[in-house]
Each structure stands twice: as structure tokens, then as C-alpha cells.
Amino acid sequence: MPGSLKRRPLIFNLFMMDTGHHEASWRLPGSYPLANLDIEYFEKLARLAESVTFDSVFLADHPSLEGGGRRPSGRIEPLTLLTAVARATTRIGLIATASTSYNDPYNLARKFASLDLVSGGRAGWNIVTTAGDASARNFGLDSQPSHLERYQRADEFVAVARKLWDSWEDDAVVADPSSGVWSDDAKIHAIDHHGRFFDVRGPMNLPRTPQGHPVLVQAGSSEDGRDFAARHAEAVFTAQQTLADGQAFYADLKRRAKLAGRDPGLVKILPGLVPVIGSTEAEARDLDDQLDQLILAESARDRLARRFGLSPEQLPLDAPLPSDLPTEDDIEGAKSRYTLIVELGRREQLTVRQLIGRLGGGRGHRTFAGTPEQVAATIEEWAAQGAADGFNVMPAALPSGFEAFAEHVVPILRSRGLIRSEYAGTTLREHYGLPRPASQYAPVPEGALA
Ligand SMILES: Cc1cc2nc3c(=O)[nH]c(=O)nc-3n(C[C@H](O)[C@H](O)[C@H](O)COP(=O)(O)O)c2cc1C
């Protein structure tokens, strides 16, 4: 295979989604349609991921009801769910999604600091700006703030959160009963932040946590999203359909990180992969077809039409995409996913019905149906060809698809040194190969460059 892996082992994250990432997975024989509401289900899934030394598990989130009626809907709030998972596991990293558009930095920074403490340094925050008016309407707004404004707020939000996480120097806690001193107040700092969106005095009402602050993850790939990631993200989730697109995204984000004055090696890029595994290629394709046939085409078409800002009648199921769709500039919701979907439909000349089938598997993430050997080979290829530092593994059906991955793909990856065989550290930062950041308020050590 040409090229050489930049990093061994790779990073592996399990994106936990109730019955699986395929929207019809809950209709498969033997599925568990109440998985979304069952904490023991998620604990078990995370323990399985930990048993094969995955680096982290991850939960997505939107502060509004999605789905409704035709598929499992309603999700346990991720920080709450991952607090339970923290107590059911010992090593695996725990990444929760939370919105910067519909939270306040003080409360959210405190919740993530709490998860980091409770889990012994395993917390990560998937920072999202939340697309769509449905969420805005739950927070006193008629429609979502513009795409640009959401990212501007996110920028300031993260700056405030970082100041709060740093507001206690690492050695501020003395806890000495004999002198009666619990904390050294000279090492606890008000942050006195005054900005366009937030005024926060600080300090945080918790000491600095095991990781200093949670691992910062980002998951929007528009221009603004990439610049935001270049400034703040330590790991990036992304949807990429082709190796060429994956390589271009990888190179672009590393370049932007460098321009932002950061070490590009400390921005880990994790494209999504939706594996559909069979003992033969034909068996994998059959399972993929079986899932696609269970999609309710009309309701999937309605969702696609909403994303495009069209009425359902403007998207006939057996016709190609209309030629006069809006451009990414006209979209105020999720820009990069919009472009990915339109390009997929056009590049492969799909009808709306075929496009719905392709999206049903992973909402735009790359579905790969094949044998364990073929799944391992595509993972190796993307990493060797400069498209990934690791993968966001999103099985089409859960738990069966992840059981198959753990049992059949992991041993192949392990034999090639692509996945670790034991944890080297205890924190998510250590698993991902990220340093523990110093507090921005700590005095610069003598001899160090100021
Ligand atoms: C793996 C992955 C997970 C994501 N999870 C969420 C999520 O839980 N909530 C959310 O609002 N957006 C999530 N996003 C981001 C949206 O898909 C969308 O890209 C983003 O809201 C808009 O970003 P953009 O306009 O910069 O492309 C996720 C993206 C990826 C790649």
C-alpha cells in the first residue's frame, strides 16, 4: 500500500446512536426499539467499546425533538447519560455534544468540568452551533441566528469556558486541616470577561480538573466551521464521502491550524465510517439492501425537502435533484452537510429515492459494506493516504454492527498495529495523544519564553 501511516495506533471513537446509524435500523428483526431510553443499553455498549480499547464513545444532541412518530425519538441529555457511563467504565473517553447557541458558558463549563472530575479525566465536548429553527424556538427566538453569528458566539463562548476552566491554578487547593487553609486564594482568579455576547466575572466554582479542561471536539465543516476548528478544536468529526474529499479536508484543516499558530499534529481528524459487515461481500450488501428497503421513503423525502428549503412536491422520488437548488451561501443551517448531499446526488446522478437510500445509512457519512478484511483495508488506506488520524465508527445497526466490528475487524486492525491493544494512560487526552494544557493564569516557569 502506498504512503505511510503518520500515527499508529489510530484513534477510534464509537458514535453511540440507539439502534444504529441507519435510520431504519430500529425496524430490523431483533432490534430494541426502546434503546434510546435505556441507560443500561448505553453502559453495555460503552463497556464493549472499552473491552476492545476504543479511545472514546460519543453522543450527538439537539435541543429540540427530532424524528417524531416514524422512528425512535427523544434522547437522554448526553452529559447526564455519560455521567452514568463514567461509573460503568474505567478508561474509555466520554464525549458529549452541547450547543454554544443555546447554553451559557458558566453553566456549561461547570457541567463539563464536573464530568471530567467524575470520570477521572475522560471528558470531551463536541462543540456545535446547532442548525435549524426548531431549536431556536425553544429558546425565545422565532428563527435561528445567522450561521456567521452562531460561530461568532461559539468563538467567544469557548474563550470564556477556557478562562473559567483555567481560573484555578493547578496547585490552588491546599486542603490542609492543620493550618485551616483549604485553598490558596491568590491562585484563584476572577476572569472579568466582557465581550459582545457574554459578561462573566468568575472564577469557576470548581478547582481545575484532571485534564485541565475537557478535550475540545468540533463537528461542522463549513468555511466558518473550519476556521473555528483551526482555532479551538483538538479533534474534528467530519463527514467525507470520497478519499479525495477526505484528503483535501485533512490537508486544509491542518493548514488552517498552522496558520492559526497551532501544531497541526494536535488537531486530530476523525472522518465518519458507517461499516456494514458481512462474512462475505454479498452478505454485507444484502444487509445494506435490507436496511435501505425498510426506509419510509416519503418521510425521508420530507426531511430532505426541509433541508433544501423546498416543499415535498418539488422533490419527486424518481427524478434527479432539481437543477436550481440554492447554493451553500443561501443556507443558514448546516452548510457543509448540505453541500455534501447535493454533490453526492449530482456526482453519482442519483434519483431522490436513491439519494435517500444513500443518506439513510449515515446521514451523509460514508457507508462501507464489506467483509471484516475489506473494512480494515479501507481504514488503513484512508489513514495511509492522509485522510484520517482515526475514525468515528458509526455502525449501521447497533449493537449487532459494533459486536461484529469488535469481534471481526478489531483483531485484524490489532495485528497491523492500527488499534492499541491496551490503554497507555487513564485520560482521554492521553488516549488521543494530546498534552494537558497549562492554566493561562499560571505564572510562566522561570527560564521559559514568555
Ligand atoms: C460526526 C458528527 C456529529 C455531529 N453531531 C452534531 C450534533 O450532535 N448536534 C449538532 O447540532 N450538530 C452536529 N454535527 C454538526 C452538523 O452536522 C452540522 O455540520 C453543523 O451544525 C453545521 O456546521 P457547518 O454549517 O459548519 O457545516 C455533527 C457533525 C458531525 C460530522
Coordinates of N, CA, C and O in Angstrom, one line a residue, residues 128-249:
V128 N -21.0 22.4 19.2 CA -21.8 22.6 18.0 C -22.5 23.9 18.1 O -22.8 24.4 19.2
T129 N -22.8 24.5 16.9 CA -23.6 25.8 16.9 C -25.1 25.5 16.7 O -25.8 26.5 16.8
T130 N -25.5 24.3 16.4 CA -26.9 23.9 16.3 C -27.6 24.6 15.1 O -27.9 25.8 15.2
A131 N -27.8 23.8 14.1 CA -28.6 24.3 12.9 C -30.1 24.1 13.1 O -30.5 23.1 13.7
G132 N -30.9 25.0 12.6 CA -32.3 24.8 12.5 C -33.1 25.7 13.4 O -32.7 26.1 14.5
D133 N -34.3 26.1 12.9 CA -35.2 27.0 13.7 C -35.9 26.2 14.8 O -36.3 26.9 15.8
A134 N -36.0 24.9 14.7 CA -36.8 24.2 15.8 C -36.1 24.4 17.1 O -36.8 24.6 18.1
S135 N -34.8 24.3 17.2 CA -34.1 24.6 18.5 C -34.3 26.0 18.9 O -34.5 26.3 20.1
A136 N -34.1 27.0 17.9 CA -34.2 28.4 18.3 C -35.5 28.7 19.0 O -35.6 29.4 19.9
R137 N -36.6 28.0 18.5 CA -38.0 28.3 19.0 C -38.1 27.8 20.5 O -39.1 28.1 21.1
N138 N -37.2 27.0 20.9 CA -37.3 26.5 22.3 C -36.5 27.5 23.3 O -36.5 27.3 24.5
F139 N -36.0 28.6 22.7 CA -35.2 29.5 23.5 C -35.6 30.9 23.2 O -34.7 31.8 23.2
G140 N -36.9 31.1 23.0 CA -37.4 32.5 22.9 C -37.1 33.2 21.6 O -37.3 34.4 21.4
L141 N -36.6 32.5 20.5 CA -36.4 33.1 19.2 C -37.4 32.5 18.2 O -37.8 31.4 18.3
D142 N -37.7 33.3 17.2 CA -38.5 32.8 16.1 C -37.8 32.0 15.1 O -38.3 31.1 14.5
S143 N -36.5 32.4 14.9 CA -35.7 31.7 13.9 C -34.2 31.7 14.4 O -33.9 32.5 15.3
Q144 N -33.4 30.8 13.8 CA -32.0 30.7 14.3 C -31.3 32.0 14.0 O -31.5 32.6 12.9
P145 N -30.3 32.3 14.8 CA -29.4 33.4 14.5 C -28.6 33.0 13.2 O -28.5 31.8 12.9
S146 N -28.0 33.9 12.5 CA -27.4 33.6 11.2 C -26.2 32.6 11.5 O -25.7 32.6 12.6
H147 N -25.8 31.9 10.5 CA -24.7 31.0 10.6 C -23.5 31.7 11.1 O -22.8 31.2 12.1
L148 N -23.1 32.9 10.6 CA -21.9 33.6 11.0 C -22.0 34.0 12.5 O -21.1 33.8 13.3
E149 N -23.2 34.5 12.9 CA -23.4 34.9 14.3 C -23.3 33.8 15.2 O -22.7 33.9 16.3
R150 N -23.8 32.6 14.8 CA -23.7 31.4 15.7 C -22.2 31.1 15.9 O -21.8 30.7 17.0
Y151 N -21.4 31.1 14.8 CA -20.0 30.8 15.0 C -19.2 31.9 15.8 O -18.3 31.7 16.6
Q152 N -19.7 33.2 15.6 CA -19.0 34.3 16.4 C -19.3 34.1 17.9 O -18.4 34.2 18.8
R153 N -20.6 33.7 18.2 CA -20.9 33.4 19.6 C -20.1 32.2 20.1 O -19.6 32.2 21.3
A154 N -20.0 31.2 19.3 CA -19.2 30.0 19.7 C -17.8 30.3 20.0 O -17.2 29.8 21.0
D155 N -17.2 31.2 19.3 CA -15.8 31.6 19.5 C -15.7 32.2 20.9 O -14.8 31.9 21.6
E156 N -16.6 33.2 21.2 CA -16.5 33.8 22.5 C -16.8 32.9 23.6 O -16.2 32.9 24.7
F157 N -17.8 32.0 23.3 CA -18.3 31.0 24.3 C -17.1 30.2 24.8 O -16.8 30.0 26.0
V158 N -16.3 29.7 23.8 CA -15.2 28.8 24.1 C -14.1 29.5 24.9 O -13.5 29.0 25.8
A159 N -13.9 30.8 24.4 CA -12.8 31.6 25.1 C -13.2 31.7 26.6 O -12.4 31.6 27.5
V160 N -14.5 32.0 26.9 CA -14.9 32.2 28.3 C -14.8 30.9 29.0 O -14.3 30.8 30.2
A161 N -15.3 29.8 28.4 CA -15.2 28.5 29.1 C -13.7 28.2 29.4 O -13.4 27.7 30.6
R162 N -12.8 28.5 28.5 CA -11.4 28.1 28.8 C -10.9 29.0 30.0 O -10.1 28.5 30.8
K163 N -11.3 30.2 30.0 CA -10.8 31.1 31.1 C -11.4 30.5 32.4 O -10.7 30.5 33.4
L164 N -12.6 30.1 32.4 CA -13.2 29.5 33.6 C -12.5 28.2 34.1 O -12.2 28.1 35.3
W165 N -12.2 27.4 33.1 CA -11.5 26.1 33.5 C -10.1 26.4 34.0 O -9.6 25.6 34.8
D166 N -9.5 27.5 33.6 CA -8.2 27.8 34.0 C -8.2 28.7 35.3 O -7.1 29.0 35.8
S167 N -9.3 29.1 35.7 CA -9.4 30.2 36.8 C -8.8 29.7 38.1 O -8.3 30.5 38.9
W168 N -8.7 28.4 38.3 CA -8.0 27.9 39.5 C -6.7 27.3 38.9 O -6.6 26.5 38.1
E169 N -5.6 27.8 39.5 CA -4.3 27.2 39.1 C -4.3 25.8 39.7 O -5.0 25.5 40.6
D170 N -3.4 25.0 39.1 CA -3.4 23.5 39.4 C -3.1 23.3 40.9 O -3.7 22.4 41.5
D171 N -2.3 24.2 41.5 CA -2.0 23.9 42.9 C -2.7 24.9 43.9 O -2.3 25.2 45.0
A172 N -3.9 25.3 43.4 CA -4.7 26.3 44.3 C -5.3 25.5 45.5 O -5.6 26.2 46.5
V173 N -5.6 24.2 45.4 CA -6.2 23.5 46.5 C -5.1 23.1 47.5 O -4.2 22.4 47.1
V174 N -5.2 23.5 48.7 CA -4.2 23.2 49.7 C -4.7 22.1 50.6 O -4.0 21.1 51.0
A175 N -6.0 22.2 51.0 CA -6.7 21.2 51.8 C -5.8 20.7 53.0 O -5.6 19.5 53.3
D176 N -5.4 21.7 53.8 CA -4.6 21.4 55.0 C -5.3 21.7 56.3 O -5.4 22.9 56.7
P177 N -5.9 20.7 56.9 CA -6.7 20.9 58.1 C -5.8 21.5 59.2 O -6.4 22.3 60.0
S178 N -4.5 21.3 59.3 CA -3.8 21.8 60.4 C -3.7 23.3 60.4 O -3.7 23.9 61.4
S179 N -3.5 23.9 59.2 CA -3.4 25.3 59.1 C -4.8 26.0 58.9 O -4.9 27.2 59.0
G180 N -5.8 25.1 58.6 CA -7.1 25.7 58.3 C -7.2 26.3 56.9 O -8.1 27.0 56.7
V181 N -6.2 26.0 56.1 CA -6.3 26.6 54.7 C -6.7 25.5 53.7 O -6.1 24.5 53.6
W182 N -7.9 25.8 53.1 CA -8.4 24.8 52.1 C -7.9 25.1 50.7 O -7.5 24.3 49.9
S183 N -7.9 26.5 50.4 CA -7.4 26.9 49.1 C -6.5 28.2 49.2 O -6.7 29.0 50.1
D184 N -5.6 28.3 48.3 CA -4.8 29.5 48.2 C -5.4 30.5 47.3 O -5.4 30.3 46.1
D185 N -6.1 31.5 47.9 CA -6.9 32.4 47.1 C -6.1 33.2 46.1 O -6.7 33.7 45.1
A186 N -4.8 33.3 46.3 CA -4.0 34.1 45.3 C -3.9 33.3 44.0 O -3.5 33.8 43.0
K187 N -4.3 32.0 44.0 CA -4.2 31.2 42.8 C -5.5 30.9 42.2 O -5.7 30.0 41.4
I188 N -6.5 31.7 42.7 CA -7.9 31.5 42.1 C -8.2 32.9 41.5 O -8.2 33.9 42.2
H189 N -8.5 32.9 40.2 CA -8.6 34.2 39.5 C -10.0 34.5 39.0 O -10.6 33.7 38.4
A190 N -10.5 35.7 39.3 CA -11.7 36.2 38.6 C -11.3 36.3 37.1 O -10.1 36.6 36.8
I191 N -12.2 36.1 36.2 CA -11.8 36.2 34.8 C -12.2 37.5 34.2 O -11.6 37.9 33.2
D192 N -13.1 38.2 34.8 CA -13.6 39.5 34.3 C -13.7 39.6 32.8 O -13.1 40.5 32.2
H193 N -14.5 38.8 32.3 CA -14.7 38.8 30.8 C -15.8 39.7 30.4 O -16.9 39.6 31.0
H194 N -15.6 40.6 29.5 CA -16.6 41.4 29.0 C -16.5 41.4 27.5 O -15.5 41.8 26.9
G195 N -17.5 40.8 26.8 CA -17.5 40.7 25.3 C -18.8 41.1 24.7 O -19.7 41.6 25.3
R196 N -18.9 40.7 23.4 CA -20.1 41.0 22.7 C -21.3 40.2 23.2 O -22.4 40.7 23.2
F197 N -21.1 39.0 23.5 CA -22.2 38.1 23.9 C -22.3 37.8 25.4 O -23.3 37.5 25.9
F198 N -21.1 37.9 26.1 CA -21.1 37.4 27.5 C -20.4 38.4 28.4 O -19.3 39.0 28.0
D199 N -20.9 38.5 29.6 CA -20.1 39.2 30.7 C -20.1 38.2 31.9 O -21.1 37.8 32.4
V200 N -18.9 37.8 32.2 CA -18.7 36.7 33.2 C -17.6 37.1 34.1 O -16.4 37.3 33.7
R201 N -17.9 37.2 35.4 CA -16.8 37.6 36.4 C -15.9 36.4 36.7 O -14.7 36.6 36.8
G202 N -16.5 35.3 37.0 CA -15.7 34.1 37.5 C -15.3 34.4 38.9 O -15.7 35.4 39.5
P203 N -14.5 33.5 39.5 CA -13.9 32.3 38.9 C -14.9 31.2 38.9 O -16.1 31.3 39.3
M204 N -14.5 30.1 38.3 CA -15.3 28.8 38.3 C -15.5 28.4 39.8 O -14.7 28.6 40.6
N205 N -16.7 27.7 40.0 CA -16.9 27.2 41.4 C -16.5 25.8 41.5 O -17.1 25.0 42.2
L206 N -15.4 25.4 40.8 CA -14.8 24.1 40.9 C -13.3 24.3 40.7 O -12.9 25.1 39.8
P207 N -12.4 23.5 41.3 CA -11.0 23.6 41.0 C -10.7 23.0 39.6 O -11.6 22.5 39.0
R208 N -9.5 23.2 39.2 CA -9.1 22.7 37.9 C -9.2 21.2 37.9 O -9.0 20.5 38.9
T209 N -9.6 20.6 36.7 CA -10.0 19.2 36.6 C -8.8 18.4 36.1 O -7.8 18.9 35.7
P210 N -9.0 17.0 36.2 CA -7.8 16.2 35.8 C -7.2 16.5 34.5 O -6.0 16.5 34.3
Q211 N -8.0 16.8 33.5 CA -7.4 17.1 32.2 C -7.1 18.6 31.9 O -6.7 19.0 30.8
G212 N -7.2 19.4 33.0 CA -7.1 20.8 32.8 C -8.4 21.4 32.2 O -9.1 22.2 32.8
H213 N -8.7 20.9 31.0 CA -10.1 21.1 30.5 C -10.4 19.9 29.6 O -9.5 19.2 29.1
P214 N -11.7 19.7 29.4 CA -12.1 18.6 28.5 C -11.5 18.7 27.1 O -11.2 19.8 26.7
V215 N -11.3 17.6 26.4 CA -10.9 17.6 25.1 C -11.9 18.4 24.2 O -13.1 18.1 24.3
L216 N -11.5 19.3 23.4 CA -12.4 20.1 22.6 C -12.5 19.5 21.2 O -11.6 19.4 20.5
V217 N -13.8 19.1 20.9 CA -14.1 18.5 19.6 C -15.0 19.4 18.8 O -15.8 20.1 19.4
Q218 N -14.9 19.4 17.5 CA -15.7 20.2 16.7 C -16.2 19.4 15.5 O -15.6 18.5 15.1
A219 N -17.4 19.8 15.0 CA -18.1 18.9 14.0 C -18.9 19.7 12.9 O -19.9 19.2 12.5
G220 N -18.4 20.8 12.5 CA -19.1 21.5 11.4 C -18.0 21.8 10.3 O -17.0 22.4 10.7
S221 N -18.2 21.5 9.1 CA -17.1 21.6 8.1 C -17.2 22.7 7.1 O -16.6 22.8 6.1
S222 N -18.1 23.7 7.4 CA -18.2 24.9 6.5 C -16.9 25.7 6.7 O -16.1 25.4 7.5
E223 N -16.8 26.8 5.9 CA -15.7 27.7 6.0 C -15.5 28.2 7.4 O -14.5 28.1 8.0
D224 N -16.6 28.7 8.0 CA -16.6 29.3 9.3 C -16.3 28.2 10.3 O -15.6 28.4 11.3
G225 N -16.9 27.0 10.1 CA -16.6 25.8 11.0 C -15.2 25.4 11.0 O -14.6 25.1 12.0
R226 N -14.6 25.4 9.8 CA -13.2 25.0 9.7 C -12.3 26.0 10.4 O -11.3 25.6 11.1
D227 N -12.6 27.3 10.2 CA -11.7 28.3 10.9 C -11.9 28.2 12.4 O -10.9 28.3 13.2
F228 N -13.1 27.9 12.9 CA -13.4 27.7 14.3 C -12.5 26.5 14.8 O -11.9 26.6 15.8
A229 N -12.6 25.4 14.0 CA -11.9 24.2 14.4 C -10.4 24.5 14.5 O -9.7 24.1 15.4
A230 N -9.9 25.3 13.5 CA -8.4 25.5 13.5 C -8.0 26.3 14.7 O -6.9 26.1 15.2
R231 N -8.9 27.2 15.2 CA -8.6 27.9 16.4 C -8.7 27.1 17.7 O -7.9 27.3 18.6
H232 N -9.7 26.3 17.8 CA -10.0 25.7 19.1 C -10.0 24.2 19.2 O -9.8 23.6 20.3
A233 N -10.2 23.4 18.1 CA -10.5 22.0 18.2 C -9.2 21.2 18.4 O -8.2 21.5 17.8
E234 N -9.4 20.2 19.2 CA -8.3 19.2 19.4 C -8.6 17.9 18.7 O -7.8 17.1 18.4
A235 N -9.9 17.8 18.3 CA -10.3 16.7 17.5 C -11.5 17.2 16.6 O -12.2 18.0 17.1
V236 N -11.6 16.6 15.4 CA -12.6 17.1 14.5 C -13.4 15.9 13.9 O -12.8 15.0 13.3
F237 N -14.7 15.9 14.1 CA -15.5 14.9 13.4 C -15.9 15.5 12.1 O -16.3 16.7 12.0
T238 N -15.9 14.7 11.1 CA -16.3 15.2 9.8 C -16.9 14.1 8.9 O -16.6 12.9 9.1
A239 N -17.8 14.5 8.0 CA -18.4 13.5 7.0 C -17.7 13.7 5.7 O -17.7 14.8 5.2
Q240 N -17.1 12.7 5.2 CA -16.4 12.8 3.9 C -16.8 11.5 3.1 O -16.6 10.4 3.5
Q241 N -17.3 11.7 1.9 CA -17.8 10.6 1.1 C -16.7 9.9 0.3 O -16.7 8.7 0.1
T242 N -15.7 10.7 -0.2 CA -14.6 10.0 -1.0 C -13.3 10.3 -0.4 O -13.0 11.2 0.3
L243 N -12.3 9.4 -0.8 CA -10.9 9.5 -0.3 C -10.4 10.9 -0.7 O -9.7 11.6 0.1
A244 N -10.7 11.3 -1.9 CA -10.1 12.6 -2.4 C -10.7 13.7 -1.5 O -9.9 14.6 -1.1
D245 N -12.0 13.7 -1.3 CA -12.5 14.8 -0.4 C -11.9 14.7 1.0 O -11.7 15.7 1.6
G246 N -11.8 13.5 1.5 CA -11.2 13.3 2.8 C -9.8 13.9 2.9 O -9.4 14.6 3.9
Q247 N -9.0 13.6 1.9 CA -7.6 14.1 1.8 C -7.6 15.6 1.8 O -6.8 16.3 2.5
A248 N -8.5 16.2 0.9 CA -8.5 17.7 0.8 C -8.9 18.3 2.1 O -8.3 19.3 2.5
F249 N -9.9 17.7 2.8 CA -10.3 18.3 4.1 C -9.2 18.2 5.1 O -8.9 19.2 5.8

